[in-house]
Coordinates of C-alpha atoms in Angstrom, one line a residue:
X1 CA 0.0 0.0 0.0
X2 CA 1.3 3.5 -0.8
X3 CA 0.9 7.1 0.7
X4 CA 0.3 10.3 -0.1
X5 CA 1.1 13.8 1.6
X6 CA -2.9 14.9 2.2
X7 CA -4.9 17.7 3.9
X8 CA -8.1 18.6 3.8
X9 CA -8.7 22.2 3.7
X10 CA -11.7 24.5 3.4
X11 CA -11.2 27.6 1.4
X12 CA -13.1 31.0 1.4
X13 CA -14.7 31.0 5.2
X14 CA -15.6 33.7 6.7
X15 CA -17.0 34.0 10.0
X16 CA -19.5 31.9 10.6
X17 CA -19.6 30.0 7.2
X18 CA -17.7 26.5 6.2
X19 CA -16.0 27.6 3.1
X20 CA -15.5 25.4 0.3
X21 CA -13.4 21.8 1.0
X22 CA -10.9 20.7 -1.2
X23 CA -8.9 17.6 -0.8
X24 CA -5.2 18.6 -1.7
X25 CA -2.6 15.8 -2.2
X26 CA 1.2 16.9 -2.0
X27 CA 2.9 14.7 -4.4
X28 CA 7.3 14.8 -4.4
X29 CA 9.5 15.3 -7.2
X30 CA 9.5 12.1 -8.5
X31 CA 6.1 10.6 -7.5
X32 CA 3.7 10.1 -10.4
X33 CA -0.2 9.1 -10.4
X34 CA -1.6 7.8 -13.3
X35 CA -4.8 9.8 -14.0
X36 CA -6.8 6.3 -13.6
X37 CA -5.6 7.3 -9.7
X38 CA -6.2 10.5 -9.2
X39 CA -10.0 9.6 -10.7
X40 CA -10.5 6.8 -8.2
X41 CA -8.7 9.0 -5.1
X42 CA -11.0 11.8 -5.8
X43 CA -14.4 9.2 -6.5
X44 CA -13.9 8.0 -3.1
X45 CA -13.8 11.9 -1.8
X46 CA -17.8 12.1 -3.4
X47 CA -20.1 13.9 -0.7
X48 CA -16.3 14.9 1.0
X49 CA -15.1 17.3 -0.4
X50 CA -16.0 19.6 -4.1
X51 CA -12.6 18.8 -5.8
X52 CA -9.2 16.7 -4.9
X53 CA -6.5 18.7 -6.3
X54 CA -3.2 17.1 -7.2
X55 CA -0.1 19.9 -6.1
X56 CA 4.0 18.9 -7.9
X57 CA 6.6 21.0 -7.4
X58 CA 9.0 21.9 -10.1
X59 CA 11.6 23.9 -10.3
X60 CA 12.0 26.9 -7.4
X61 CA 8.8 28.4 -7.0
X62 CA 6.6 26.6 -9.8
X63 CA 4.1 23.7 -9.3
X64 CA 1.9 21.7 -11.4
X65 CA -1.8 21.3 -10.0
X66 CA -4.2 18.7 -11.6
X67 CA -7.8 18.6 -10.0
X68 CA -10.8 16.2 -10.2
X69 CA -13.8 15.6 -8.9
X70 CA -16.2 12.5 -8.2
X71 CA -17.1 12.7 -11.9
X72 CA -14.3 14.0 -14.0
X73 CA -11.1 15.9 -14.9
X74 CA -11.7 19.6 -13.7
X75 CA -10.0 22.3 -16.5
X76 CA -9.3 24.5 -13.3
X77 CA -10.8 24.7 -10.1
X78 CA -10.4 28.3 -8.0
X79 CA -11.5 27.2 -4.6
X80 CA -8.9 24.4 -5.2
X81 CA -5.7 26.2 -6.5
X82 CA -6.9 28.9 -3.4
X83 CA -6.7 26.3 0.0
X84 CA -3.9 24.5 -2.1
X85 CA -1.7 27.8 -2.4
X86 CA -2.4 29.2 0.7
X87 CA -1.6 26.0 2.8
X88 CA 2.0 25.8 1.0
X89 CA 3.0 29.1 0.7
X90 CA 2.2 29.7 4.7
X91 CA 3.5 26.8 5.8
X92 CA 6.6 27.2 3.8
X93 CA 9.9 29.2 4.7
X94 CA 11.2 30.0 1.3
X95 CA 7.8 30.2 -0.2
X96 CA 6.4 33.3 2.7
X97 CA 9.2 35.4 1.6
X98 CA 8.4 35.0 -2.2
X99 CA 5.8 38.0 -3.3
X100 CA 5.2 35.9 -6.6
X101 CA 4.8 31.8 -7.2
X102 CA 3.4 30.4 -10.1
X103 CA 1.1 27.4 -11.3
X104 CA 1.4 25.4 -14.7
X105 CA -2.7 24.3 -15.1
X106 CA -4.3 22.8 -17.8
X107 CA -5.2 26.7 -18.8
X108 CA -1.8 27.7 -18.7
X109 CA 0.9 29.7 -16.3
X110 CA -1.4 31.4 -13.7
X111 CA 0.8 33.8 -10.7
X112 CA 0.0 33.1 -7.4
X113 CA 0.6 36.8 -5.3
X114 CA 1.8 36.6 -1.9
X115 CA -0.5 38.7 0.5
X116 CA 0.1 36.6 3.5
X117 CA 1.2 40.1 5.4
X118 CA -1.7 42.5 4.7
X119 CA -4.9 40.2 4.0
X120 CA -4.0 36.7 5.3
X121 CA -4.5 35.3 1.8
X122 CA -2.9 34.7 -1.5
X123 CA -4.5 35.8 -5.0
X124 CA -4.6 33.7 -8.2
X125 CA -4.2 35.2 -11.7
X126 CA -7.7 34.0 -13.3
X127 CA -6.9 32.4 -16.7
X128 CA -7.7 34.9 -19.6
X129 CA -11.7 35.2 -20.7
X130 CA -13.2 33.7 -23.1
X131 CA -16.2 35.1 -24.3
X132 CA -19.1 32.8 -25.9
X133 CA -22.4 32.8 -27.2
X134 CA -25.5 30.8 -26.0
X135 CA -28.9 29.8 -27.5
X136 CA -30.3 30.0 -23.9
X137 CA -32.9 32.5 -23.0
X138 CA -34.7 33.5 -19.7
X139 CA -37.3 31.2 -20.3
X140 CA -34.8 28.1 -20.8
X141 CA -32.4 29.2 -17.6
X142 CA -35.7 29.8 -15.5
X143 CA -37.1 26.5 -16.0
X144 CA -33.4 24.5 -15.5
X145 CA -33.2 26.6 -12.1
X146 CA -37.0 26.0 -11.0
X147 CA -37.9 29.8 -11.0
X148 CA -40.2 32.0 -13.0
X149 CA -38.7 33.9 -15.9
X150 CA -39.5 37.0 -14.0
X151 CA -37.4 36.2 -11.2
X152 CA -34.1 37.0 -13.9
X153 CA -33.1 41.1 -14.3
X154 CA -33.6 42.2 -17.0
X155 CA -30.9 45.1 -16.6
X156 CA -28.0 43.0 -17.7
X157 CA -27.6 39.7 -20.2
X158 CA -27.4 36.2 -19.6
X159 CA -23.9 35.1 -20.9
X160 CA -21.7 32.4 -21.5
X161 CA -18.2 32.9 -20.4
X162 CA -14.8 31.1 -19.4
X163 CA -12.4 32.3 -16.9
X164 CA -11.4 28.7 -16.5
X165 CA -14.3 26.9 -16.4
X166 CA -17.3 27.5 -18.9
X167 CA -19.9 29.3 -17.0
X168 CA -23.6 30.8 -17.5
X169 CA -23.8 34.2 -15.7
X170 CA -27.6 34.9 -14.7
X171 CA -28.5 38.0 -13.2
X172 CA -31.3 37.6 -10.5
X173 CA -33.3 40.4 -9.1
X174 CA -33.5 39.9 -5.6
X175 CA -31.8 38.2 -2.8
X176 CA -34.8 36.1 -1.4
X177 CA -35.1 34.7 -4.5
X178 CA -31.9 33.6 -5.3
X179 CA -31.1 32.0 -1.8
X180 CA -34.6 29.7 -2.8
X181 CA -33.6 28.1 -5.7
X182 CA -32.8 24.2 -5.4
X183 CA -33.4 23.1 -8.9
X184 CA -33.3 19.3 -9.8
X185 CA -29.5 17.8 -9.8
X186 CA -30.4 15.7 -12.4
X187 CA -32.3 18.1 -14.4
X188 CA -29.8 20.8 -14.4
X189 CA -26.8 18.4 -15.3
X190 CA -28.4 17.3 -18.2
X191 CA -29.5 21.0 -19.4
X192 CA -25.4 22.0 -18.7
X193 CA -24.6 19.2 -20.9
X194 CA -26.6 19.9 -23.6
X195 CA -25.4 23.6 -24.0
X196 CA -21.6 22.9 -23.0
X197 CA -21.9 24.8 -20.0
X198 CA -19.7 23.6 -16.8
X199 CA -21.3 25.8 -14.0
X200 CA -23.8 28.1 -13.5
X201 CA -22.8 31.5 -11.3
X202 CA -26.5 33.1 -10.6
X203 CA -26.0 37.0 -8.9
X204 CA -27.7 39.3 -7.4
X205 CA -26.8 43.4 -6.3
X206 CA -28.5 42.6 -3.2
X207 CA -26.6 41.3 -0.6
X208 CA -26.1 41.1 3.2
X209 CA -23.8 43.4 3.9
X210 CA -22.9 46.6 2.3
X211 CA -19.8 45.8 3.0
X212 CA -19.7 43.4 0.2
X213 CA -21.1 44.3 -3.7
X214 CA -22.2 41.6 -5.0
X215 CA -24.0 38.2 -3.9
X216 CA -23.6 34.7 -6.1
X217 CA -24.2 31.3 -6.2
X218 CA -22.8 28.6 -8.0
X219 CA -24.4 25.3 -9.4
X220 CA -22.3 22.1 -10.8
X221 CA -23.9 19.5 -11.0
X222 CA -21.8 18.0 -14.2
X223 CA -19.7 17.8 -11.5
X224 CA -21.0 15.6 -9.3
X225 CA -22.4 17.8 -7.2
X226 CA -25.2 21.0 -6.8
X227 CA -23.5 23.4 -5.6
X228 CA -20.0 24.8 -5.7
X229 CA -20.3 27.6 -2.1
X230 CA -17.4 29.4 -3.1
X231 CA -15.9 29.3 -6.4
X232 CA -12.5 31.3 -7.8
X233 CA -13.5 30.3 -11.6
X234 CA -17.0 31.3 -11.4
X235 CA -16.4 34.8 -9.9
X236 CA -14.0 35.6 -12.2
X237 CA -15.7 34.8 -15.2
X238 CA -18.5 37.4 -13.3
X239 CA -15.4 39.8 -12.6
X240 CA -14.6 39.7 -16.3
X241 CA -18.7 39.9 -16.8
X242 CA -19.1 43.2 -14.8
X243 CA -16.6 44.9 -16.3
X244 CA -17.7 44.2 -20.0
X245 CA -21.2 45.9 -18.5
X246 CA -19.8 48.4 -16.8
X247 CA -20.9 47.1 -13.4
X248 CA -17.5 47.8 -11.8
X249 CA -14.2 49.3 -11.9
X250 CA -12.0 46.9 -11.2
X251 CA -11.0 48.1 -7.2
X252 CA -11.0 45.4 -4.6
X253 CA -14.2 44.5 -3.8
X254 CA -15.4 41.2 -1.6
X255 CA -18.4 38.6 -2.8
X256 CA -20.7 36.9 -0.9
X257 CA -21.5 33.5 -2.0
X258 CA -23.6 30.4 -0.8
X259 CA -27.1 30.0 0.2
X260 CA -26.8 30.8 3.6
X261 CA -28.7 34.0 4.5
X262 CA -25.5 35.6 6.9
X263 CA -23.4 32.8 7.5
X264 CA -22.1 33.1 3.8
X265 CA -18.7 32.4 1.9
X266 CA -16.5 35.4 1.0
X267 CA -14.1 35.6 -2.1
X268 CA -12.0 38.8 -2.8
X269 CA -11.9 40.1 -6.1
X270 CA -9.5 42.9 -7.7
X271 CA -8.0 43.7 -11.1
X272 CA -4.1 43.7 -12.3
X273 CA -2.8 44.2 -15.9
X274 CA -5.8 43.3 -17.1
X275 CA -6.8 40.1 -15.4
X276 CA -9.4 39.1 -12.6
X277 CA -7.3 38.2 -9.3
X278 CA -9.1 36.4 -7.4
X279 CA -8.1 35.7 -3.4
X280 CA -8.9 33.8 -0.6
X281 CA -7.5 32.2 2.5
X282 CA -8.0 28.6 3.7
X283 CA -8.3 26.3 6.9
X284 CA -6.6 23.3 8.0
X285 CA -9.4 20.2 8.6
X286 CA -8.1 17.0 8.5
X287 CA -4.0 17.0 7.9
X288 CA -2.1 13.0 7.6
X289 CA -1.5 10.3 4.9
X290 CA -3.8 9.1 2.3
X291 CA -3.3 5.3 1.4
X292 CA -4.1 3.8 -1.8

């Protein structure tokens, strides 16, 4: 029987909420899992945790992460690369003094920024957008989410949009409304899969605290699972959204996410050269070996 480095960490809490969990496996230089093995490591995490996320360092301050979930390969996964970062840069003498380490992901070199020192969390370079169009309407989203079509905005569009993962952004008009929705599983996974979307990030300008602008939720259900209660991919695929509508400037600004009416998720969001940073801390739940 072999083991593996593993913690279990839950990523964007806040207060009284329970972040997002992610299994993260620290694999050494030379250790090697087939992709046969990370499937099966992160099938028996189903109902655990969201995603298992597969960290290899390579040379100096650049690592590989692979992530999957109960179902399938995961192009990227925010919440992941977030608990992932933060637990190996903190924990790591050489890696706290570095303001800069960087990721090789399925979507490319991403920077990971050091802000350990002022916010007690790192930030991830989103990957680039991708903008795409959709055949869906508000009729089609309203009936996959179990709401009425009047229960969508009409002040901004429903789009299609990649910051990592592909993701339908659907603007929702008031709070009460959008913490109701618990659409079939089954349903909603097969409507995603016939319109190639991977998530589904619903918003609303309503939110708790006025602190915070905005308020989301996340569905993934191709996935394996409902909901995603704090996501990196999805709210940067809305960062890059807001912009392109004018909804923002860019400036740090926090995001409350989950269903929870006040004990919710939060995930920073700010702009640099360009690109949606997204940033987070993460806590320690269960830390050991994983054998396989």
């Amino acid at each position: 029987m072999k083991s593996l480095t593993y913690k279990k960490l839950d990523a964007f809490a806040s207060g009284a909420s329970s972040g997002n969990p992610a299994a993260c496996i620290y694999l050494d230089k030379n250790q090697v899992l087939t992709d046969s093995e990370m499937q099966k490591i992160a099938m028996a995490h189903k109902g655990f945790v969201s995603e298992a996320v597969y960290c290899t360092p390579r040379d100096g301050n650049i690592f590989s992460l692979k992530y999957y979930s109960s179902e399938r390969e995961v192009d990227f996964c925010g919440h992941g690369t977030i608990a992932c970062m933060y637990d190996l840069i903190k924990n790591s003498r050489v890696l706290r003094k570095l303001p800069e380490v960087y990721i090789d992901t399925s979507k490319g070199r991403l920077t990971v920024y050091n802000e350990l020192k002022t916010l007690d969390a790192v930030f991830i370079s989103a990957p680039r957008p991708e903008f795409h169009t959709t055949d869906v309407d508000a009729v089609i989203v309203a009936k996959a989410l179990g709401i009425m079509p009047d229960a969508l905005s009409d002040q901004n569009p429903i789009a299609l949009m990649n910051a990592g993962l592909n993701t339908l952004i659907v603007p929702i008009t008031k709070l009460k409304t959008e913490l109701s929705i618990w659409p079939d599983e089954q349903a909603l996974k097969l409507f995603c899969m016939d319109h190639g979307i991977d998530i589904i990030l619903v918003y609303t300008t309503e939110v708790c605290d006025p602190n915070n602008f905005i308020r989301t939720r996340v569905f993934a259900p191709t996935f394996g699972y409902l909901e995603d209660k704090a996501t990196g991919s999805g709210n940067s695929a809305l960062g890059y959204y807001m912009l392109s509508q004018n909804m923002w400037d860019g400036q740090p600004i926090l995001i409350e996410q989950n269903a929870e009416i006040s004990a919710y998720n939060i995930v920073r969001l700010k702009t640099a050269d360009d690109r949606i940073l997204f940033g987070g801390s993460a806590g320690v739940r269960i830390e050991g070996k994983y054998y396989y």
